[in-house]
Amino acid sequence: PPDASEGEGEAPPPPPDGDHHGGPRGGGLLAFIYDDDNSHSLDDAETAKLQADLAAGCTARNATLLATFDADASGDLSQSEWDSAVAAAKTKHDAAFAAIDTDGDGTIASTEMDAARAAFLATWDSDGDGALGDDELATLRAAMQQLVRTGDERPVIPRPPPPPPPWSSSSGSGQ
């Protein structure tokens, strides 16, 4: 419940840097997607664009959740409707994982990650030179920004797994 000192109907304050999206100036995938000038940081205009697109995407995702899972048309999700939405998201996640885990062993091997990265690169490498040039990066960023803005799907860019810990038997120490 709102604090008695808070005005009714007031908009909530904007989320601080470090919110659940990683913060507008933080590193990560969203910073890459919105770094239109390739400066490796977000200026005020890029940050404003990111924040507006996140807000629009959240609104769109919420509307999609209600349209898809609000079976009783109450305008909000009951626990069972929410559980259905979570199950559908898990099914979608599991299918995406299985598409990369081609041997079906439940882990993503380096060869599978390499194949996923190669397929991703091939999608955006329009000149086929094996790298993304400035125009290709701009096209990729515009497409990913559209996904964020419309709330369609969270952008996924295959990344290498973290290195094994030094005490791991797979670290090559031979111990």
CSV table of N, CA and C in Angstrom, one decimal:
chain,number,residue,atom,x,y,z
A,1,PRO,N,0.8,-1.2,0.0
A,1,PRO,CA,0.0,0.0,0.0
A,1,PRO,C,0.9,1.2,0.0
A,2,PRO,N,0.4,2.3,-0.6
A,2,PRO,CA,1.2,3.5,-0.7
A,2,PRO,C,1.3,4.2,0.7
A,3,ASP,N,2.4,4.8,0.9
A,3,ASP,CA,2.6,5.6,2.1
A,3,ASP,C,1.6,6.7,2.1
A,4,ALA,N,1.1,7.1,3.3
A,4,ALA,CA,0.2,8.1,3.5
A,4,ALA,C,0.7,9.5,3.0
A,5,SER,N,2.0,9.6,3.0
A,5,SER,CA,2.6,10.9,2.6
A,5,SER,C,2.7,11.0,1.0
A,6,GLU,N,2.5,9.9,0.3
A,6,GLU,CA,2.6,9.9,-1.1
A,6,GLU,C,1.2,10.4,-1.7
A,7,GLY,N,1.3,11.2,-2.7
A,7,GLY,CA,0.1,11.6,-3.4
A,7,GLY,C,-0.6,10.5,-4.2
A,8,GLU,N,-1.9,10.4,-4.2
A,8,GLU,CA,-2.6,9.4,-4.9
A,8,GLU,C,-2.5,9.8,-6.4
A,9,GLY,N,-2.3,8.8,-7.2
A,9,GLY,CA,-2.3,9.0,-8.7
A,9,GLY,C,-1.0,9.5,-9.2
A,10,GLU,N,0.0,9.7,-8.4
A,10,GLU,CA,1.3,10.2,-8.9
A,10,GLU,C,2.0,9.0,-9.5
A,11,ALA,N,2.8,9.4,-10.6
A,11,ALA,CA,3.6,8.4,-11.2
A,11,ALA,C,4.7,8.0,-10.3
A,12,PRO,N,5.1,6.7,-10.3
A,12,PRO,CA,6.2,6.3,-9.5
A,12,PRO,C,7.5,6.9,-10.0
A,13,PRO,N,8.5,7.1,-9.1
A,13,PRO,CA,9.8,7.7,-9.5
A,13,PRO,C,10.4,6.7,-10.5
A,14,PRO,N,11.3,7.3,-11.4
A,14,PRO,CA,12.0,6.5,-12.4
A,14,PRO,C,12.9,5.5,-11.6
A,15,PRO,N,13.1,4.3,-12.2
A,15,PRO,CA,14.0,3.3,-11.5
A,15,PRO,C,15.4,3.9,-11.5
A,16,PRO,N,16.2,3.6,-10.5
A,16,PRO,CA,17.6,4.0,-10.4
A,16,PRO,C,18.4,3.2,-11.3
A,17,ASP,N,19.6,3.7,-11.6
A,17,ASP,CA,20.6,2.9,-12.4
A,17,ASP,C,20.7,1.6,-11.7
A,18,GLY,N,20.8,0.5,-12.4
A,18,GLY,CA,21.0,-0.8,-11.8
A,18,GLY,C,19.6,-1.5,-11.6
A,19,ASP,N,18.6,-1.0,-12.3
A,19,ASP,CA,17.3,-1.6,-12.1
A,19,ASP,C,17.3,-3.0,-12.8
A,20,HIS,N,16.2,-3.7,-12.9
A,20,HIS,CA,16.2,-5.1,-13.4
A,20,HIS,C,16.7,-5.2,-14.9
A,21,HIS,N,16.8,-4.1,-15.6
A,21,HIS,CA,17.3,-4.1,-16.9
A,21,HIS,C,18.8,-3.9,-17.0
A,22,GLY,N,19.5,-3.8,-15.9
A,22,GLY,CA,20.9,-3.6,-15.9
A,22,GLY,C,21.3,-2.2,-15.8
A,23,GLY,N,20.4,-1.3,-15.7
A,23,GLY,CA,20.7,0.2,-15.6
A,23,GLY,C,21.0,0.7,-17.0
A,24,PRO,N,20.5,1.9,-17.3
A,24,PRO,CA,20.7,2.5,-18.6
A,24,PRO,C,22.2,2.8,-19.0
A,25,ARG,N,23.0,3.0,-18.0
A,25,ARG,CA,24.4,3.4,-18.3
A,25,ARG,C,25.3,2.2,-18.0
A,26,GLY,N,24.8,1.1,-17.5
A,26,GLY,CA,25.6,-0.1,-17.2
A,26,GLY,C,26.0,-0.8,-18.5
A,27,GLY,N,26.9,-1.8,-18.3
A,27,GLY,CA,27.3,-2.6,-19.5
A,27,GLY,C,26.3,-3.6,-19.9
A,28,GLY,N,26.6,-4.4,-20.7
A,28,GLY,CA,25.7,-5.5,-21.1
A,28,GLY,C,25.1,-5.3,-22.4
A,29,LEU,N,24.2,-6.2,-22.7
A,29,LEU,CA,23.5,-6.3,-24.0
A,29,LEU,C,22.7,-5.1,-24.3
A,30,LEU,N,21.9,-4.5,-23.4
A,30,LEU,CA,21.1,-3.3,-23.7
A,30,LEU,C,22.0,-2.2,-24.0
A,31,ALA,N,23.1,-2.0,-23.3
A,31,ALA,CA,24.1,-0.9,-23.6
A,31,ALA,C,24.6,-1.1,-25.0
A,32,PHE,N,25.0,-2.3,-25.4
A,32,PHE,CA,25.5,-2.5,-26.8
A,32,PHE,C,24.4,-2.2,-27.8
A,33,ILE,N,23.2,-2.6,-27.6
A,33,ILE,CA,22.1,-2.4,-28.5
A,33,ILE,C,21.8,-0.9,-28.7
A,34,TYR,N,21.9,-0.1,-27.7
A,34,TYR,CA,21.6,1.3,-27.7
A,34,TYR,C,22.8,2.2,-27.9
A,35,ASP,N,23.9,1.7,-28.0
A,35,ASP,CA,25.1,2.5,-28.3
A,35,ASP,C,25.2,2.8,-29.8
A,36,ASP,N,24.3,3.6,-30.3
A,36,ASP,CA,24.2,3.9,-31.7
A,36,ASP,C,25.5,4.5,-32.3
A,37,ASP,N,26.3,5.3,-31.5
A,37,ASP,CA,27.5,5.9,-32.0
A,37,ASP,C,28.7,5.1,-31.8
A,38,ASN,N,28.6,3.9,-31.3
A,38,ASN,CA,29.7,3.0,-31.1
A,38,ASN,C,30.8,3.5,-30.1
A,39,SER,N,30.3,4.3,-29.2
A,39,SER,CA,31.3,5.0,-28.3
A,39,SER,C,31.6,4.1,-27.1
A,40,HIS,N,30.9,3.0,-26.9
A,40,HIS,CA,31.1,2.1,-25.8
A,40,HIS,C,30.5,2.7,-24.5
A,41,SER,N,29.7,3.7,-24.6
A,41,SER,CA,29.0,4.2,-23.5
A,41,SER,C,27.7,4.9,-24.0
A,42,LEU,N,26.7,5.0,-23.2
A,42,LEU,CA,25.5,5.6,-23.6
A,42,LEU,C,25.4,7.1,-23.2
A,43,ASP,N,25.2,8.0,-24.2
A,43,ASP,CA,25.1,9.4,-23.9
A,43,ASP,C,23.6,9.6,-23.5
A,44,ASP,N,23.3,10.9,-23.2
A,44,ASP,CA,21.9,11.2,-22.7
A,44,ASP,C,20.8,10.8,-23.7
A,45,ALA,N,21.1,11.1,-25.0
A,45,ALA,CA,20.0,10.7,-26.0
A,45,ALA,C,19.8,9.2,-26.1
A,46,GLU,N,20.9,8.5,-26.1
A,46,GLU,CA,20.8,7.0,-26.2
A,46,GLU,C,20.1,6.5,-24.9
A,47,THR,N,20.5,7.0,-23.7
A,47,THR,CA,19.8,6.6,-22.5
A,47,THR,C,18.4,6.9,-22.5
A,48,ALA,N,18.0,8.1,-23.0
A,48,ALA,CA,16.5,8.4,-23.1
A,48,ALA,C,15.8,7.5,-24.0
A,49,LYS,N,16.4,7.2,-25.1
A,49,LYS,CA,15.8,6.2,-26.1
A,49,LYS,C,15.6,4.8,-25.5
A,50,LEU,N,16.7,4.4,-24.8
A,50,LEU,CA,16.6,3.1,-24.1
A,50,LEU,C,15.5,3.1,-23.1
A,51,GLN,N,15.4,4.1,-22.2
A,51,GLN,CA,14.4,4.1,-21.2
A,51,GLN,C,13.0,4.2,-21.8
A,52,ALA,N,12.8,5.0,-22.9
A,52,ALA,CA,11.5,5.0,-23.5
A,52,ALA,C,11.1,3.7,-24.1
A,53,ASP,N,12.1,3.0,-24.8
A,53,ASP,CA,11.8,1.7,-25.4
A,53,ASP,C,11.5,0.7,-24.3
A,54,LEU,N,12.2,0.7,-23.2
A,54,LEU,CA,11.9,-0.3,-22.1
A,54,LEU,C,10.5,-0.1,-21.6
A,55,ALA,N,10.1,1.2,-21.4
A,55,ALA,CA,8.8,1.4,-20.9
A,55,ALA,C,7.7,1.0,-21.9
A,56,ALA,N,8.0,1.2,-23.2
A,56,ALA,CA,7.0,0.8,-24.2
A,56,ALA,C,7.0,-0.7,-24.3
A,57,GLY,N,8.1,-1.4,-24.2
A,57,GLY,CA,8.2,-2.8,-24.3
A,57,GLY,C,7.5,-3.5,-23.1
A,58,CYS,N,7.7,-2.9,-21.9
A,58,CYS,CA,7.0,-3.4,-20.7
A,58,CYS,C,5.5,-3.3,-20.9
A,59,THR,N,5.0,-2.2,-21.3
A,59,THR,CA,3.6,-2.0,-21.6
A,59,THR,C,3.0,-3.0,-22.6
A,60,ALA,N,3.8,-3.2,-23.7
A,60,ALA,CA,3.4,-4.1,-24.7
A,60,ALA,C,3.4,-5.6,-24.2
A,61,ARG,N,4.4,-5.9,-23.4
A,61,ARG,CA,4.4,-7.3,-22.9
A,61,ARG,C,3.3,-7.5,-21.9
A,62,ASN,N,3.0,-6.5,-21.1
A,62,ASN,CA,1.9,-6.7,-20.1
A,62,ASN,C,0.6,-6.8,-20.9
A,63,ALA,N,0.4,-6.1,-21.9
A,63,ALA,CA,-0.9,-6.2,-22.7
A,63,ALA,C,-0.9,-7.6,-23.4
A,64,THR,N,0.2,-8.1,-23.8
A,64,THR,CA,0.2,-9.4,-24.5
A,64,THR,C,-0.1,-10.5,-23.4
A,65,LEU,N,0.5,-10.4,-22.2
A,65,LEU,CA,0.2,-11.3,-21.1
A,65,LEU,C,-1.3,-11.4,-20.8
A,66,LEU,N,-1.9,-10.2,-20.7
A,66,LEU,CA,-3.3,-10.2,-20.4
A,66,LEU,C,-4.2,-10.7,-21.6
A,67,ALA,N,-3.8,-10.4,-22.8
A,67,ALA,CA,-4.6,-10.8,-24.0
A,67,ALA,C,-4.5,-12.4,-24.1
A,68,THR,N,-3.3,-12.9,-23.7
A,68,THR,CA,-3.1,-14.3,-23.9
A,68,THR,C,-3.5,-15.2,-22.8
A,69,PHE,N,-3.3,-14.7,-21.5
A,69,PHE,CA,-3.5,-15.6,-20.4
A,69,PHE,C,-4.7,-15.2,-19.4
A,70,ASP,N,-5.3,-14.0,-19.6
A,70,ASP,CA,-6.4,-13.6,-18.8
A,70,ASP,C,-7.7,-14.3,-19.2
A,71,ALA,N,-7.8,-15.5,-18.9
A,71,ALA,CA,-8.9,-16.4,-19.4
A,71,ALA,C,-10.3,-15.9,-18.9
A,72,ASP,N,-10.3,-15.3,-17.7
A,72,ASP,CA,-11.6,-14.8,-17.2
A,72,ASP,C,-11.9,-13.4,-17.6
A,73,ALA,N,-11.0,-12.8,-18.4
A,73,ALA,CA,-11.2,-11.4,-18.8
A,73,ALA,C,-11.4,-10.4,-17.6
A,74,SER,N,-10.7,-10.7,-16.5
A,74,SER,CA,-10.9,-9.8,-15.3
A,74,SER,C,-10.0,-8.6,-15.4
A,75,GLY,N,-9.1,-8.5,-16.3
A,75,GLY,CA,-8.2,-7.4,-16.4
A,75,GLY,C,-6.9,-7.6,-15.6
A,76,ASP,N,-6.8,-8.7,-14.9
A,76,ASP,CA,-5.5,-9.0,-14.2
A,76,ASP,C,-5.4,-10.5,-14.2
A,77,LEU,N,-4.2,-11.0,-13.9
A,77,LEU,CA,-4.0,-12.5,-13.9
A,77,LEU,C,-4.2,-13.1,-12.5
A,78,SER,N,-5.0,-14.1,-12.4
A,78,SER,CA,-5.1,-14.9,-11.2
A,78,SER,C,-3.8,-15.7,-11.1
A,79,GLN,N,-3.7,-16.4,-9.9
A,79,GLN,CA,-2.5,-17.2,-9.7
A,79,GLN,C,-2.4,-18.3,-10.8
A,80,SER,N,-3.6,-19.0,-11.1
A,80,SER,CA,-3.5,-20.0,-12.1
A,80,SER,C,-3.2,-19.5,-13.5
A,81,GLU,N,-3.7,-18.3,-13.8
A,81,GLU,CA,-3.4,-17.7,-15.1
A,81,GLU,C,-1.9,-17.3,-15.2
A,82,TRP,N,-1.4,-16.8,-14.1
A,82,TRP,CA,0.0,-16.5,-14.0
A,82,TRP,C,0.9,-17.7,-14.2
A,83,ASP,N,0.5,-18.8,-13.5
A,83,ASP,CA,1.2,-20.1,-13.6
A,83,ASP,C,1.2,-20.6,-15.0
A,84,SER,N,0.1,-20.4,-15.8
A,84,SER,CA,0.1,-20.7,-17.2
A,84,SER,C,1.1,-19.9,-18.0
A,85,ALA,N,1.1,-18.6,-17.7
A,85,ALA,CA,2.1,-17.7,-18.4
A,85,ALA,C,3.5,-18.2,-18.1
A,86,VAL,N,3.8,-18.5,-16.9
A,86,VAL,CA,5.2,-18.9,-16.5
A,86,VAL,C,5.5,-20.2,-17.2
A,87,ALA,N,4.6,-21.2,-17.3
A,87,ALA,CA,4.8,-22.5,-17.9
A,87,ALA,C,5.0,-22.2,-19.4
A,88,ALA,N,4.3,-21.3,-20.0
A,88,ALA,CA,4.5,-21.0,-21.5
A,88,ALA,C,5.9,-20.4,-21.7
A,89,ALA,N,6.3,-19.5,-20.8
A,89,ALA,CA,7.6,-18.9,-21.0
A,89,ALA,C,8.7,-20.0,-20.8
A,90,LYS,N,8.5,-20.9,-19.9
A,90,LYS,CA,9.5,-22.0,-19.7
A,90,LYS,C,9.6,-22.9,-20.9
A,91,THR,N,8.4,-23.2,-21.5
A,91,THR,CA,8.4,-24.0,-22.7
A,91,THR,C,9.2,-23.3,-23.8
A,92,LYS,N,9.0,-22.0,-24.0
A,92,LYS,CA,9.7,-21.3,-25.0
A,92,LYS,C,11.2,-21.2,-24.7
A,93,HIS,N,11.5,-21.0,-23.5
A,93,HIS,CA,12.9,-21.0,-23.1
A,93,HIS,C,13.6,-22.4,-23.4
A,94,ASP,N,12.9,-23.5,-23.0
A,94,ASP,CA,13.4,-24.8,-23.2
A,94,ASP,C,13.6,-25.1,-24.6
A,95,ALA,N,12.7,-24.6,-25.5
A,95,ALA,CA,12.8,-24.9,-26.9
A,95,ALA,C,14.0,-24.1,-27.5
A,96,ALA,N,14.2,-22.9,-27.0
A,96,ALA,CA,15.4,-22.1,-27.5
A,96,ALA,C,16.7,-22.8,-27.0
A,97,PHE,N,16.7,-23.3,-25.8
A,97,PHE,CA,17.9,-24.0,-25.3
A,97,PHE,C,18.2,-25.2,-26.1
A,98,ALA,N,17.1,-26.0,-26.4
A,98,ALA,CA,17.3,-27.2,-27.2
A,98,ALA,C,17.8,-27.0,-28.6
A,99,ALA,N,17.4,-25.8,-29.1
A,99,ALA,CA,17.9,-25.5,-30.5
A,99,ALA,C,19.4,-25.3,-30.5
A,100,ILE,N,20.0,-24.9,-29.4
A,100,ILE,CA,21.4,-24.7,-29.3
A,100,ILE,C,22.1,-26.0,-28.8
A,101,ASP,N,21.4,-26.7,-27.9
A,101,ASP,CA,22.0,-28.0,-27.3
A,101,ASP,C,21.6,-29.1,-28.3
A,102,THR,N,22.3,-29.1,-29.4
A,102,THR,CA,22.0,-30.0,-30.5
A,102,THR,C,22.2,-31.5,-30.1
A,103,ASP,N,23.1,-31.8,-29.2
A,103,ASP,CA,23.2,-33.2,-28.8
A,103,ASP,C,22.3,-33.6,-27.7
A,104,GLY,N,21.5,-32.7,-27.2
A,104,GLY,CA,20.5,-33.0,-26.2
A,104,GLY,C,21.0,-33.5,-24.8
A,105,ASP,N,22.2,-33.1,-24.5
A,105,ASP,CA,22.8,-33.6,-23.2
A,105,ASP,C,22.5,-32.6,-22.0
A,106,GLY,N,21.8,-31.5,-22.3
A,106,GLY,CA,21.4,-30.6,-21.2
A,106,GLY,C,22.5,-29.6,-20.9
A,107,THR,N,23.5,-29.5,-21.7
A,107,THR,CA,24.6,-28.5,-21.5
A,107,THR,C,24.9,-27.9,-22.9
A,108,ILE,N,25.4,-26.7,-22.9
A,108,ILE,CA,25.9,-26.1,-24.2
A,108,ILE,C,27.4,-26.3,-24.2
A,109,ALA,N,27.8,-27.2,-25.1
A,109,ALA,CA,29.2,-27.4,-25.3
A,109,ALA,C,29.8,-26.2,-26.1
A,110,SER,N,31.1,-26.1,-26.1
A,110,SER,CA,31.7,-25.0,-26.8
A,110,SER,C,31.5,-25.1,-28.3
A,111,THR,N,31.4,-26.3,-28.9
A,111,THR,CA,31.1,-26.5,-30.3
A,111,THR,C,29.7,-26.0,-30.6
A,112,GLU,N,28.8,-26.3,-29.7
A,112,GLU,CA,27.4,-25.8,-29.9
A,112,GLU,C,27.3,-24.3,-29.8
A,113,MET,N,28.0,-23.7,-28.9
A,113,MET,CA,28.0,-22.3,-28.8
A,113,MET,C,28.6,-21.6,-30.0
A,114,ASP,N,29.7,-22.2,-30.5
A,114,ASP,CA,30.3,-21.7,-31.7
A,114,ASP,C,29.4,-21.8,-32.9
A,115,ALA,N,28.6,-22.9,-33.0
A,115,ALA,CA,27.7,-23.0,-34.1
A,115,ALA,C,26.5,-22.0,-34.0
A,116,ALA,N,26.1,-21.7,-32.7
A,116,ALA,CA,25.0,-20.7,-32.5
A,116,ALA,C,25.5,-19.3,-32.9
A,117,ARG,N,26.8,-19.0,-32.5
A,117,ARG,CA,27.4,-17.7,-32.8
A,117,ARG,C,27.5,-17.6,-34.3
A,118,ALA,N,28.0,-18.6,-35.0
A,118,ALA,CA,28.2,-18.6,-36.4
A,118,ALA,C,26.8,-18.4,-37.1
A,119,ALA,N,25.8,-19.0,-36.7
A,119,ALA,CA,24.4,-18.8,-37.3
A,119,ALA,C,24.0,-17.4,-37.0
A,120,PHE,N,24.2,-16.9,-35.8
A,120,PHE,CA,23.8,-15.5,-35.5
A,120,PHE,C,24.5,-14.5,-36.4
A,121,LEU,N,25.8,-14.7,-36.5
A,121,LEU,CA,26.7,-13.9,-37.4
A,121,LEU,C,26.2,-13.9,-38.8
A,122,ALA,N,25.9,-15.1,-39.3
A,122,ALA,CA,25.5,-15.3,-40.7
A,122,ALA,C,24.2,-14.5,-41.0
A,123,THR,N,23.3,-14.4,-40.0
A,123,THR,CA,22.0,-13.7,-40.1
A,123,THR,C,22.3,-12.2,-40.4
A,124,TRP,N,23.3,-11.6,-39.7
A,124,TRP,CA,23.5,-10.2,-39.8
A,124,TRP,C,24.7,-9.8,-40.7
A,125,ASP,N,25.5,-10.7,-41.1
A,125,ASP,CA,26.7,-10.4,-41.9
A,125,ASP,C,26.2,-10.4,-43.4
A,126,SER,N,25.6,-9.3,-43.8
A,126,SER,CA,25.0,-9.3,-45.2
A,126,SER,C,26.1,-9.4,-46.3
A,127,ASP,N,27.3,-8.9,-46.1
A,127,ASP,CA,28.3,-9.0,-47.1
A,127,ASP,C,29.1,-10.3,-47.0
A,128,GLY,N,28.9,-11.1,-46.0
A,128,GLY,CA,29.5,-12.4,-45.9
A,128,GLY,C,31.0,-12.4,-45.7
A,129,ASP,N,31.5,-11.3,-45.1
A,129,ASP,CA,33.0,-11.2,-44.8
A,129,ASP,C,33.4,-11.8,-43.5
A,130,GLY,N,32.4,-12.3,-42.7
A,130,GLY,CA,32.7,-12.9,-41.4
A,130,GLY,C,32.8,-12.0,-40.3
A,131,ALA,N,32.5,-10.7,-40.5
A,131,ALA,CA,32.5,-9.7,-39.4
A,131,ALA,C,31.3,-8.7,-39.7
A,132,LEU,N,30.9,-8.0,-38.6
A,132,LEU,CA,29.9,-7.1,-38.7
A,132,LEU,C,30.5,-5.7,-38.9
A,133,GLY,N,30.3,-5.1,-40.1
A,133,GLY,CA,30.7,-3.7,-40.3
A,133,GLY,C,29.8,-2.7,-39.7
A,134,ASP,N,30.1,-1.4,-39.8
A,134,ASP,CA,29.2,-0.4,-39.2
A,134,ASP,C,27.8,-0.5,-39.7
A,135,ASP,N,27.6,-0.6,-41.0
A,135,ASP,CA,26.2,-0.7,-41.5
A,135,ASP,C,25.5,-1.9,-41.0
A,136,GLU,N,26.1,-3.1,-40.9
A,136,GLU,CA,25.5,-4.3,-40.4
A,136,GLU,C,25.2,-4.1,-38.9
A,137,LEU,N,26.1,-3.5,-38.1
A,137,LEU,CA,25.9,-3.3,-36.7
A,137,LEU,C,24.7,-2.4,-36.5
A,138,ALA,N,24.6,-1.3,-37.4
A,138,ALA,CA,23.4,-0.4,-37.3
A,138,ALA,C,22.1,-1.2,-37.6
A,139,THR,N,22.1,-2.1,-38.6
A,139,THR,CA,20.9,-2.9,-38.9
A,139,THR,C,20.6,-3.8,-37.7
A,140,LEU,N,21.6,-4.4,-37.1
A,140,LEU,CA,21.4,-5.3,-36.0
A,140,LEU,C,20.8,-4.5,-34.8
A,141,ARG,N,21.4,-3.4,-34.5
A,141,ARG,CA,20.9,-2.6,-33.4
A,141,ARG,C,19.5,-2.1,-33.6
A,142,ALA,N,19.2,-1.7,-34.8
A,142,ALA,CA,17.8,-1.2,-35.1
A,142,ALA,C,16.8,-2.3,-34.9
A,143,ALA,N,17.2,-3.5,-35.4
A,143,ALA,CA,16.3,-4.7,-35.2
A,143,ALA,C,16.1,-5.0,-33.7
A,144,MET,N,17.2,-5.0,-33.0
A,144,MET,CA,17.1,-5.4,-31.6
A,144,MET,C,16.3,-4.3,-30.8
A,145,GLN,N,16.5,-3.0,-31.1
A,145,GLN,CA,15.8,-2.0,-30.5
A,145,GLN,C,14.3,-2.1,-30.8
A,146,GLN,N,13.9,-2.5,-32.0
A,146,GLN,CA,12.5,-2.8,-32.3
A,146,GLN,C,12.0,-3.9,-31.4
A,147,LEU,N,12.7,-4.9,-31.1
A,147,LEU,CA,12.3,-6.0,-30.2
A,147,LEU,C,12.1,-5.5,-28.8
A,148,VAL,N,13.0,-4.7,-28.3
A,148,VAL,CA,12.9,-4.1,-27.0
A,148,VAL,C,11.6,-3.2,-26.9
A,149,ARG,N,11.4,-2.4,-28.0
A,149,ARG,CA,10.3,-1.4,-28.0
A,149,ARG,C,9.0,-2.1,-28.0
A,150,THR,N,8.9,-3.1,-28.8
A,150,THR,CA,7.6,-3.8,-29.0
A,150,THR,C,7.3,-4.9,-28.0
A,151,GLY,N,8.4,-5.2,-27.2
A,151,GLY,CA,8.2,-6.3,-26.2
A,151,GLY,C,8.1,-7.7,-26.8
A,152,ASP,N,8.4,-7.8,-28.1
A,152,ASP,CA,8.2,-9.1,-28.7
A,152,ASP,C,9.0,-10.2,-28.1
A,153,GLU,N,10.3,-10.1,-28.1
A,153,GLU,CA,11.2,-11.1,-27.5
A,153,GLU,C,12.4,-10.4,-26.9
A,154,ARG,N,12.9,-11.0,-25.8
A,154,ARG,CA,14.2,-10.4,-25.3
A,154,ARG,C,15.3,-10.8,-26.3
A,155,PRO,N,16.1,-9.8,-26.7
A,155,PRO,CA,17.1,-10.1,-27.7
A,155,PRO,C,18.1,-11.1,-27.1
A,156,VAL,N,18.5,-12.1,-27.9
A,156,VAL,CA,19.5,-13.1,-27.5
A,156,VAL,C,20.6,-13.1,-28.5
A,157,ILE,N,21.8,-12.8,-27.9
A,157,ILE,CA,23.0,-12.9,-28.7
A,157,ILE,C,23.9,-13.9,-28.1
A,158,PRO,N,24.2,-15.0,-28.8
A,158,PRO,CA,25.0,-16.1,-28.2
A,158,PRO,C,26.3,-15.5,-27.7
A,159,ARG,N,26.7,-15.9,-26.4
A,159,ARG,CA,27.9,-15.4,-25.8
A,159,ARG,C,28.7,-16.7,-25.4
A,160,PRO,N,30.0,-16.5,-25.4
A,160,PRO,CA,30.8,-17.7,-24.9
A,160,PRO,C,30.5,-17.9,-23.4
A,161,PRO,N,30.6,-19.2,-23.0
A,161,PRO,CA,30.5,-19.5,-21.6
A,161,PRO,C,31.7,-18.9,-20.8
A,162,PRO,N,31.5,-18.7,-19.5
A,162,PRO,CA,32.6,-18.2,-18.7
A,162,PRO,C,33.7,-19.3,-18.6
A,163,PRO,N,34.9,-18.9,-18.4
A,163,PRO,CA,36.0,-19.9,-18.3
A,163,PRO,C,35.8,-20.7,-17.1
A,164,PRO,N,36.3,-22.0,-17.1
A,164,PRO,CA,36.1,-22.8,-15.9
A,164,PRO,C,37.0,-22.2,-14.8
A,165,PRO,N,36.6,-22.5,-13.5
A,165,PRO,CA,37.4,-22.0,-12.4
A,165,PRO,C,38.8,-22.7,-12.4
A,166,PRO,N,39.7,-22.1,-11.9
A,166,PRO,CA,41.1,-22.6,-11.9
A,166,PRO,C,41.2,-24.0,-11.3
A,167,TRP,N,40.4,-24.4,-10.4
A,167,TRP,CA,40.4,-25.7,-9.7
A,167,TRP,C,39.7,-26.7,-10.5
A,168,SER,N,39.0,-26.4,-11.6
A,168,SER,CA,38.3,-27.3,-12.4
A,168,SER,C,39.2,-28.2,-13.2
A,169,SER,N,38.8,-29.5,-13.3
A,169,SER,CA,39.6,-30.5,-14.1
A,169,SER,C,39.6,-30.1,-15.6
A,170,SER,N,38.7,-29.3,-16.1
A,170,SER,CA,38.7,-28.9,-17.5
A,170,SER,C,39.5,-27.7,-17.8
A,171,SER,N,40.2,-27.1,-16.8
A,171,SER,CA,41.0,-25.9,-17.0
A,171,SER,C,42.3,-26.1,-17.6
A,172,GLY,N,42.7,-27.3,-17.9
A,172,GLY,CA,43.9,-27.6,-18.6
A,172,GLY,C,45.1,-27.7,-17.7
A,173,SER,N,44.9,-27.7,-16.4
A,173,SER,CA,46.1,-27.7,-15.5
A,173,SER,C,46.7,-29.1,-15.3
A,174,GLY,N,45.8,-30.1,-15.7
A,174,GLY,CA,46.3,-31.5,-15.6
A,174,GLY,C,46.3,-32.0,-14.2
A,175,GLN,N,45.8,-31.3,-13.2
A,175,GLN,CA,45.8,-31.8,-11.9
A,175,GLN,C,44.5,-32.4,-11.5
